[in-house]
mmCIF file of C-alpha atoms and ligand atoms in Angstrom:
data_model
loop_
_atom_site.group_PDB
_atom_site.id
_atom_site.type_symbol
_atom_site.label_atom_id
_atom_site.label_comp_id
_atom_site.label_asym_id
_atom_site.label_seq_id
_atom_site.Cartn_x
_atom_site.Cartn_y
_atom_site.Cartn_z
ATOM 1 C CA UNK A 243 -6.456 -9.189 8.669
ATOM 2 C CA UNK A 244 -8.285 -10.473 5.620
ATOM 3 C CA UNK A 245 -7.959 -8.342 2.559
ATOM 4 C CA UNK A 246 -9.565 -8.832 -0.813
ATOM 5 C CA UNK A 247 -6.880 -10.537 -2.837
ATOM 6 C CA UNK A 248 -5.833 -9.165 -6.208
ATOM 7 C CA UNK A 249 -5.261 -11.675 -8.983
ATOM 8 C CA UNK A 250 -3.504 -9.871 -11.829
ATOM 9 C CA UNK A 251 -2.446 -11.083 -15.267
ATOM 10 C CA UNK A 252 0.728 -9.794 -16.880
ATOM 11 C CA UNK A 253 0.549 -10.750 -20.534
ATOM 12 C CA UNK A 254 4.023 -9.353 -21.284
ATOM 13 C CA UNK A 255 4.570 -9.174 -25.102
ATOM 14 C CA UNK A 256 1.804 -11.570 -26.126
ATOM 15 C CA UNK A 257 -1.512 -11.161 -28.011
ATOM 16 C CA UNK A 258 -2.862 -8.611 -30.502
ATOM 17 C CA UNK A 259 -6.208 -6.780 -30.201
ATOM 18 C CA UNK A 260 -8.190 -9.562 -31.926
ATOM 19 C CA UNK A 261 -6.675 -12.188 -29.613
ATOM 20 C CA UNK A 262 -7.386 -9.906 -26.657
ATOM 21 C CA UNK A 263 -11.091 -9.736 -27.548
ATOM 22 C CA UNK A 264 -11.175 -13.477 -28.045
ATOM 23 C CA UNK A 265 -9.605 -13.999 -24.607
ATOM 24 C CA UNK A 266 -12.193 -11.883 -22.808
ATOM 25 C CA UNK A 267 -15.139 -13.436 -24.640
ATOM 26 C CA UNK A 268 -14.064 -16.778 -23.223
ATOM 27 C CA UNK A 269 -12.717 -15.573 -19.863
ATOM 28 C CA UNK A 270 -15.487 -13.236 -18.640
ATOM 29 C CA UNK A 271 -18.256 -15.856 -18.492
ATOM 30 C CA UNK A 272 -15.919 -18.131 -16.510
ATOM 31 C CA UNK A 273 -15.460 -15.543 -13.738
ATOM 32 C CA UNK A 274 -18.749 -13.647 -14.046
ATOM 33 C CA UNK A 275 -19.960 -14.578 -10.548
ATOM 34 C CA UNK A 276 -16.595 -14.220 -8.888
ATOM 35 C CA UNK A 277 -16.575 -11.525 -6.228
ATOM 36 C CA UNK A 278 -14.124 -12.965 -3.666
ATOM 37 C CA UNK A 279 -11.049 -11.546 -5.439
ATOM 38 C CA UNK A 280 -10.250 -8.481 -7.500
ATOM 39 C CA UNK A 281 -9.282 -9.389 -11.068
ATOM 40 C CA UNK A 282 -7.076 -7.283 -13.335
ATOM 41 C CA UNK A 283 -5.553 -8.021 -16.734
ATOM 42 C CA UNK A 284 -2.499 -6.125 -18.014
ATOM 43 C CA UNK A 285 -2.069 -6.593 -21.778
ATOM 44 C CA UNK A 286 0.397 -4.805 -24.082
ATOM 45 C CA UNK A 287 -0.388 -1.127 -24.785
ATOM 46 C CA UNK A 288 -1.913 -1.741 -28.225
ATOM 47 C CA UNK A 289 -4.488 -4.099 -26.710
ATOM 48 C CA UNK A 290 -5.633 -1.808 -23.894
ATOM 49 C CA UNK A 291 -8.539 -0.197 -25.755
ATOM 50 C CA UNK A 292 -9.877 -3.571 -26.866
ATOM 51 C CA UNK A 293 -9.503 -4.888 -23.303
ATOM 52 C CA UNK A 294 -11.325 -1.902 -21.795
ATOM 53 C CA UNK A 295 -14.149 -2.236 -24.323
ATOM 54 C CA UNK A 296 -14.551 -5.957 -23.758
ATOM 55 C CA UNK A 297 -14.517 -5.704 -19.948
ATOM 56 C CA UNK A 298 -16.859 -2.733 -19.658
ATOM 57 C CA UNK A 299 -19.437 -3.372 -16.928
ATOM 58 C CA UNK A 300 -17.677 -6.566 -15.837
ATOM 59 C CA UNK A 301 -15.797 -7.510 -12.663
ATOM 60 C CA UNK A 302 -12.440 -7.379 -14.460
ATOM 61 C CA UNK A 303 -10.193 -4.311 -14.491
ATOM 62 C CA UNK A 304 -7.526 -3.406 -17.011
ATOM 63 C CA UNK A 305 -3.981 -2.264 -16.320
ATOM 64 C CA UNK A 306 -0.908 -1.322 -18.319
ATOM 65 C CA UNK A 307 2.514 -2.927 -17.975
ATOM 66 C CA UNK A 308 4.422 0.336 -17.658
ATOM 67 C CA UNK A 309 4.123 4.134 -17.927
ATOM 68 C CA UNK A 310 6.380 7.154 -18.298
ATOM 69 C CA UNK A 311 6.801 9.369 -15.254
ATOM 70 C CA UNK A 312 6.377 12.703 -17.059
ATOM 71 C CA UNK A 313 2.941 14.096 -17.813
ATOM 72 C CA UNK A 314 3.792 14.584 -21.494
ATOM 73 C CA UNK A 315 6.738 15.538 -23.652
ATOM 74 C CA UNK A 316 9.196 14.517 -26.339
ATOM 75 C CA UNK A 317 9.646 10.895 -25.247
ATOM 76 C CA UNK A 318 9.393 8.765 -28.354
ATOM 77 C CA UNK A 319 7.706 5.455 -27.767
ATOM 78 C CA UNK A 320 6.451 6.251 -24.280
ATOM 79 C CA UNK A 321 2.959 6.363 -22.753
ATOM 80 C CA UNK A 322 1.827 8.781 -20.034
ATOM 81 C CA UNK A 323 -0.402 8.379 -16.990
ATOM 82 C CA UNK A 324 -3.208 10.494 -18.483
ATOM 83 C CA UNK A 325 -3.214 8.418 -21.668
ATOM 84 C CA UNK A 326 -3.792 5.325 -19.552
ATOM 85 C CA UNK A 327 -6.473 6.988 -17.460
ATOM 86 C CA UNK A 328 -8.238 8.471 -20.476
ATOM 87 C CA UNK A 329 -8.725 5.097 -22.127
ATOM 88 C CA UNK A 330 -9.997 3.517 -18.911
ATOM 89 C CA UNK A 331 -7.023 1.800 -17.290
ATOM 90 C CA UNK A 332 -7.132 1.506 -13.516
ATOM 91 C CA UNK A 333 -3.847 -0.275 -12.736
ATOM 92 C CA UNK A 334 -0.256 -0.163 -13.906
ATOM 93 C CA UNK A 335 2.665 -2.533 -13.337
ATOM 94 C CA UNK A 336 5.882 -0.731 -12.388
ATOM 95 C CA UNK A 337 9.463 -1.977 -12.216
ATOM 96 C CA UNK A 338 8.922 -5.504 -13.487
ATOM 97 C CA UNK A 339 12.172 -7.458 -13.339
ATOM 98 C CA UNK A 340 12.189 -7.756 -17.139
ATOM 99 C CA UNK A 341 12.136 -3.940 -17.388
ATOM 100 C CA UNK A 342 14.958 -3.759 -14.870
ATOM 101 C CA UNK A 343 16.978 -6.494 -16.594
ATOM 102 C CA UNK A 344 16.505 -5.709 -20.297
ATOM 103 C CA UNK A 345 15.686 -1.989 -20.313
ATOM 104 C CA UNK A 346 17.953 -0.698 -17.591
ATOM 105 C CA UNK A 347 15.175 0.425 -15.293
ATOM 106 C CA UNK A 348 16.677 1.549 -11.998
ATOM 107 C CA UNK A 349 15.232 1.866 -8.505
ATOM 108 C CA UNK A 350 15.115 5.641 -9.028
ATOM 109 C CA UNK A 351 13.068 5.294 -12.211
ATOM 110 C CA UNK A 352 10.721 2.920 -10.392
ATOM 111 C CA UNK A 353 10.300 5.582 -7.712
ATOM 112 C CA UNK A 354 9.476 8.280 -10.302
ATOM 113 C CA UNK A 355 6.940 6.017 -11.996
ATOM 114 C CA UNK A 356 5.348 5.080 -8.690
ATOM 115 C CA UNK A 357 4.876 8.740 -7.781
ATOM 116 C CA UNK A 358 3.411 9.481 -11.224
ATOM 117 C CA UNK A 359 0.927 6.606 -10.976
ATOM 118 C CA UNK A 360 -0.177 7.542 -7.443
ATOM 119 C CA UNK A 361 -0.584 11.184 -8.405
ATOM 120 C CA UNK A 362 -2.829 10.139 -11.286
ATOM 121 C CA UNK A 363 -4.971 7.854 -9.146
ATOM 122 C CA UNK A 364 -3.839 4.691 -10.913
ATOM 123 C CA UNK A 365 -3.230 1.627 -8.748
ATOM 124 C CA UNK A 366 0.481 0.864 -9.059
ATOM 125 C CA UNK A 367 1.686 -2.740 -8.814
ATOM 126 C CA UNK A 368 5.345 -2.249 -7.916
ATOM 127 C CA UNK A 369 7.483 -5.308 -8.584
ATOM 128 C CA UNK A 370 10.456 -6.269 -6.437
ATOM 129 C CA UNK A 371 12.191 -9.587 -6.167
ATOM 130 C CA UNK A 372 15.919 -9.879 -5.946
ATOM 131 C CA UNK A 373 17.541 -13.001 -4.633
ATOM 132 C CA UNK A 374 19.100 -11.613 -1.512
ATOM 133 C CA UNK A 375 17.256 -10.000 1.339
ATOM 134 C CA UNK A 376 19.395 -6.878 1.413
ATOM 135 C CA UNK A 377 18.745 -6.182 -2.283
ATOM 136 C CA UNK A 378 15.041 -6.805 -1.756
ATOM 137 C CA UNK A 379 15.085 -4.310 1.113
ATOM 138 C CA UNK A 380 16.949 -1.779 -1.026
ATOM 139 C CA UNK A 381 14.471 -2.161 -3.880
ATOM 140 C CA UNK A 382 11.618 -1.377 -1.475
ATOM 141 C CA UNK A 383 13.408 1.466 0.267
ATOM 142 C CA UNK A 384 14.265 3.187 -3.016
ATOM 143 C CA UNK A 385 10.891 2.533 -4.636
ATOM 144 C CA UNK A 386 9.044 4.045 -1.662
ATOM 145 C CA UNK A 387 11.407 7.009 -1.293
ATOM 146 C CA UNK A 388 9.609 10.292 -0.530
ATOM 147 C CA UNK A 389 6.162 8.735 -0.930
ATOM 148 C CA UNK A 390 3.959 9.628 2.030
ATOM 149 C CA UNK A 391 1.543 7.142 3.574
ATOM 150 C CA UNK A 392 -1.257 9.539 2.660
ATOM 151 C CA UNK A 393 -0.303 9.402 -0.999
ATOM 152 C CA UNK A 394 0.594 5.713 -1.092
ATOM 153 C CA UNK A 395 -3.039 4.701 -0.542
ATOM 154 C CA UNK A 396 -3.525 2.483 -3.561
ATOM 155 C CA UNK A 397 -0.076 0.944 -3.598
ATOM 156 C CA UNK A 398 0.228 -2.770 -4.316
ATOM 157 C CA UNK A 399 3.580 -4.582 -4.219
ATOM 158 C CA UNK A 400 4.382 -7.764 -6.141
ATOM 159 C CA UNK A 401 7.128 -10.047 -4.926
ATOM 160 C CA UNK A 402 8.537 -11.868 -7.929
ATOM 161 C CA UNK A 403 11.758 -13.755 -7.224
ATOM 162 C CA UNK A 404 13.775 -13.496 -10.455
ATOM 163 C CA UNK A 405 14.601 -17.210 -10.502
ATOM 164 C CA UNK A 406 10.899 -18.123 -10.468
ATOM 165 C CA UNK A 407 9.801 -15.994 -13.431
ATOM 166 C CA UNK A 408 8.989 -18.057 -16.500
ATOM 167 C CA UNK A 409 11.063 -20.986 -15.213
ATOM 168 C CA UNK A 410 8.291 -23.237 -13.934
ATOM 169 C CA UNK A 411 9.974 -23.072 -10.513
ATOM 170 C CA UNK A 412 7.725 -21.616 -7.856
ATOM 171 C CA UNK A 413 8.709 -20.301 -4.467
ATOM 172 C CA UNK A 414 7.261 -22.467 -1.732
ATOM 173 C CA UNK A 415 4.405 -20.763 0.125
ATOM 174 C CA UNK A 416 6.723 -20.537 3.143
ATOM 175 C CA UNK A 417 9.556 -18.905 1.199
ATOM 176 C CA UNK A 418 7.176 -16.412 -0.403
ATOM 177 C CA UNK A 419 5.646 -15.632 3.003
ATOM 178 C CA UNK A 420 9.062 -14.949 4.492
ATOM 179 C CA UNK A 421 9.886 -12.508 1.696
ATOM 180 C CA UNK A 422 6.508 -10.826 2.080
ATOM 181 C CA UNK A 423 7.255 -10.264 5.762
ATOM 182 C CA UNK A 424 10.505 -8.519 4.783
ATOM 183 C CA UNK A 425 8.638 -6.318 2.281
ATOM 184 C CA UNK A 426 5.914 -5.539 4.814
ATOM 185 C CA UNK A 427 8.617 -4.546 7.274
ATOM 186 C CA UNK A 428 10.075 -2.069 4.778
ATOM 187 C CA UNK A 429 6.581 -0.725 4.078
ATOM 188 C CA UNK A 430 6.073 -0.268 7.828
ATOM 189 C CA UNK A 431 9.290 1.760 8.026
ATOM 190 C CA UNK A 432 8.237 3.920 5.083
ATOM 191 C CA UNK A 433 4.504 4.303 5.737
ATOM 192 C CA UNK A 434 3.795 3.114 9.259
ATOM 193 C CA UNK A 435 2.557 -0.192 10.618
ATOM 194 C CA UNK A 436 -1.117 0.436 9.999
ATOM 195 C CA UNK A 437 -0.524 1.063 6.315
ATOM 196 C CA UNK A 438 1.804 -1.927 6.052
ATOM 197 C CA UNK A 439 -0.804 -4.219 7.602
ATOM 198 C CA UNK A 440 -3.303 -3.213 4.939
ATOM 199 C CA UNK A 441 -0.810 -3.294 2.055
ATOM 200 C CA UNK A 442 -1.484 -6.015 -0.491
ATOM 201 C CA UNK A 443 1.620 -7.957 -1.443
ATOM 202 C CA UNK A 444 1.200 -10.278 -4.427
ATOM 203 C CA UNK A 445 3.332 -13.264 -5.303
ATOM 204 C CA UNK A 446 4.513 -13.751 -8.886
ATOM 205 C CA UNK A 447 6.702 -16.388 -10.526
ATOM 206 C CA UNK A 448 5.331 -19.516 -12.216
ATOM 207 C CA UNK A 449 1.909 -19.293 -10.595
ATOM 208 C CA UNK A 450 -0.192 -22.037 -12.184
ATOM 209 C CA UNK A 451 -3.608 -23.626 -11.639
ATOM 210 C CA UNK A 452 -1.846 -26.415 -9.709
ATOM 211 C CA UNK A 453 -0.068 -24.230 -7.165
ATOM 212 C CA UNK A 454 -2.387 -21.230 -6.834
ATOM 213 C CA UNK A 455 -4.385 -22.587 -3.909
ATOM 214 C CA UNK A 456 -1.391 -23.385 -1.741
ATOM 215 C CA UNK A 457 0.119 -19.953 -2.367
ATOM 216 C CA UNK A 458 -3.127 -18.033 -1.905
ATOM 217 C CA UNK A 459 -3.883 -19.849 1.336
ATOM 218 C CA UNK A 460 -0.929 -18.146 2.987
ATOM 219 C CA UNK A 461 -1.929 -15.345 5.326
ATOM 220 C CA UNK A 462 0.940 -13.171 4.075
ATOM 221 C CA UNK A 463 0.113 -13.553 0.364
ATOM 222 C CA UNK A 464 -2.523 -11.079 -0.791
ATOM 223 C CA UNK A 465 -2.827 -12.129 -4.400
ATOM 224 C CA UNK A 466 -0.899 -13.179 -7.486
ATOM 225 C CA UNK A 467 0.771 -11.655 -10.526
ATOM 226 C CA UNK A 468 0.532 -14.287 -13.235
ATOM 227 C CA UNK A 469 2.543 -14.374 -16.461
ATOM 228 C CA UNK A 470 2.442 -17.397 -18.767
ATOM 229 C CA UNK A 471 -0.536 -19.093 -17.148
ATOM 230 C CA UNK A 472 -2.707 -15.995 -17.613
ATOM 231 C CA UNK A 473 -2.634 -16.166 -21.412
ATOM 232 C CA UNK A 474 -5.159 -18.968 -21.577
ATOM 233 C CA UNK A 475 -8.667 -18.010 -20.382
ATOM 234 C CA UNK A 476 -9.405 -21.366 -18.735
ATOM 235 C CA UNK A 477 -6.070 -21.529 -16.974
ATOM 236 C CA UNK A 478 -6.330 -17.950 -15.680
ATOM 237 C CA UNK A 479 -9.941 -18.498 -14.569
ATOM 238 C CA UNK A 480 -8.853 -21.586 -12.626
ATOM 239 C CA UNK A 481 -6.160 -19.539 -10.897
ATOM 240 C CA UNK A 482 -8.650 -16.777 -10.082
ATOM 241 C CA UNK A 483 -10.958 -19.338 -8.484
ATOM 242 C CA UNK A 484 -8.095 -21.239 -6.739
HETATM 243 P P1 13P B 527 5.396 -16.361 -15.061
HETATM 244 O O1 13P B 527 4.070 -16.544 -14.353
HETATM 245 O O2 13P B 527 5.333 -16.666 -16.522
HETATM 246 O O3 13P B 527 6.506 -17.047 -14.345
HETATM 247 O O4 13P B 527 5.716 -14.793 -14.985
HETATM 248 C C1 13P B 527 5.665 -14.162 -13.767
HETATM 249 C C2 13P B 527 5.712 -12.696 -14.004
HETATM 250 O O5 13P B 527 6.736 -12.163 -14.365
HETATM 251 C C3 13P B 527 4.472 -11.933 -13.817
HETATM 252 O O6 13P B 527 4.740 -10.574 -13.843
#
């Protein structure tokens, strides 16, 4: 089944609002005619308003890199689903391996955040990507826990093998495909085969202009989550147009 691929940028902790505006002024004209793929950029929180303003009326969506699972409350430093929606975000990354590794984010927290994002109508990009297959399966199982197929509608999963993130080492298209089949299998168990067939599973980990085409040509790979190579407008545009 051919699905519209999603090419998403994860800027991590890079760029301020002025640099964000500068990026879009260069990037948008480069992809203005591009309709084949869905394009989303996820900058740091403080850049979201600038990103939404700059991309208004364009073919590029804006997402956050995280959210809190509660609607509101005394949670210093956190951002809620409605705050993201109110400023015009459409997507949100959940459970990135850097959040799991450096900020102690657990599978249960990922599950809470996923439910919060789905409830709000945001498109969650849930990241998984451990080295071993059983851990990968567990990450999926726990992330999808108690989410019904009806509610999971917008779910997107990103497979990001930890060893490939920011290392310049990319999974071969075959290796990524194999992992995507495992993830799709877990999605089928949780949500049914029909849902799993439609689920978009992105690959992330050192995606670059040079390897994007080979990865995106794989039947099992439904898009990319791009870190370092998404910070430069020309480089990200080349990836988008693989
Ligand atoms: P790099 O593309 O820099 O390896 O980062 C991948 C990633 O973590 C995207 O979320």
